[in-house]
Coordinates of C-alpha atoms in Angstrom, one line a residue:
M23 CA 0.0 0.0 0.0
E24 CA 2.9 2.4 0.7
E25 CA 4.0 2.1 -3.0
G26 CA 0.7 3.4 -4.2
L27 CA 1.0 6.4 -1.9
D28 CA 4.5 7.2 -3.1
E29 CA 3.3 7.1 -6.7
L30 CA 0.4 9.4 -5.8
L31 CA 2.6 11.9 -4.0
A32 CA 5.1 11.8 -6.9
D33 CA 2.3 13.1 -9.2
V34 CA 1.4 16.1 -7.0
G35 CA 2.4 19.3 -8.7
W36 CA 2.9 17.9 -12.2
V37 CA 0.7 19.6 -14.7
T38 CA 0.3 19.7 -18.5
L39 CA 1.9 22.4 -20.6
G40 CA -1.5 24.0 -21.1
E41 CA -2.2 24.1 -17.3
A42 CA 1.2 25.5 -16.6
A43 CA 0.8 28.2 -19.3
E44 CA -2.6 29.1 -17.9
A45 CA -1.4 29.3 -14.3
T46 CA 1.8 31.3 -15.0
G47 CA 1.2 33.2 -18.2
A48 CA 4.2 31.6 -19.9
S49 CA 3.5 30.5 -23.4
R50 CA 3.7 26.8 -24.4
S51 CA 6.6 27.5 -26.7
T52 CA 8.5 29.1 -23.8
L53 CA 7.8 26.1 -21.6
R54 CA 9.0 23.8 -24.4
A55 CA 12.2 25.8 -24.7
W56 CA 12.7 25.6 -20.9
Y57 CA 12.4 21.8 -20.7
R58 CA 14.5 21.3 -23.9
R59 CA 17.3 23.4 -22.3
G60 CA 17.0 21.5 -19.1
D61 CA 15.7 24.5 -17.1
I62 CA 12.7 22.6 -15.9
P63 CA 12.2 18.8 -15.6
S64 CA 9.5 17.1 -17.7
R65 CA 8.0 13.7 -18.3
M66 CA 5.5 12.0 -20.5
A67 CA 2.3 10.5 -19.1
P68 CA -0.7 8.9 -20.6
G69 CA -3.4 11.4 -21.4
R70 CA -7.0 11.3 -22.7
H71 CA -5.8 11.6 -26.3
G72 CA -2.4 9.9 -26.0
P73 CA 0.8 10.7 -24.3
E74 CA 1.2 14.3 -23.0
R75 CA 4.1 16.2 -21.5
L76 CA 3.9 17.1 -17.8
V77 CA 6.1 19.7 -15.9
P78 CA 6.2 20.5 -12.2
L79 CA 4.3 23.7 -11.6
N80 CA 6.7 24.9 -8.9
A81 CA 9.7 24.7 -11.2
V82 CA 7.8 26.7 -13.9
I83 CA 7.0 29.4 -11.4
Q84 CA 10.6 29.5 -10.2
V85 CA 12.1 29.7 -13.7
G86 CA 9.5 32.3 -14.7
A87 CA 10.3 34.5 -11.7
A88 CA 14.0 34.4 -12.7
S89 CA 13.3 35.2 -16.3
P90 CA 13.6 38.8 -17.6

């Protein structure tokens, strides 16, 4: 049972690019540039219409705050 809880907690804070863009005002293309450069982590997860990219919202907020 503990493994299931660990998996659930690992997902907390990971959002789609669209959700991150809406929450922070950063464009999807900016978010893509950030994860391609390694500024923020990302991962693929199953979505309603196939695999979708997820990013941790806290990391997006931190990088956005440090951007000019």
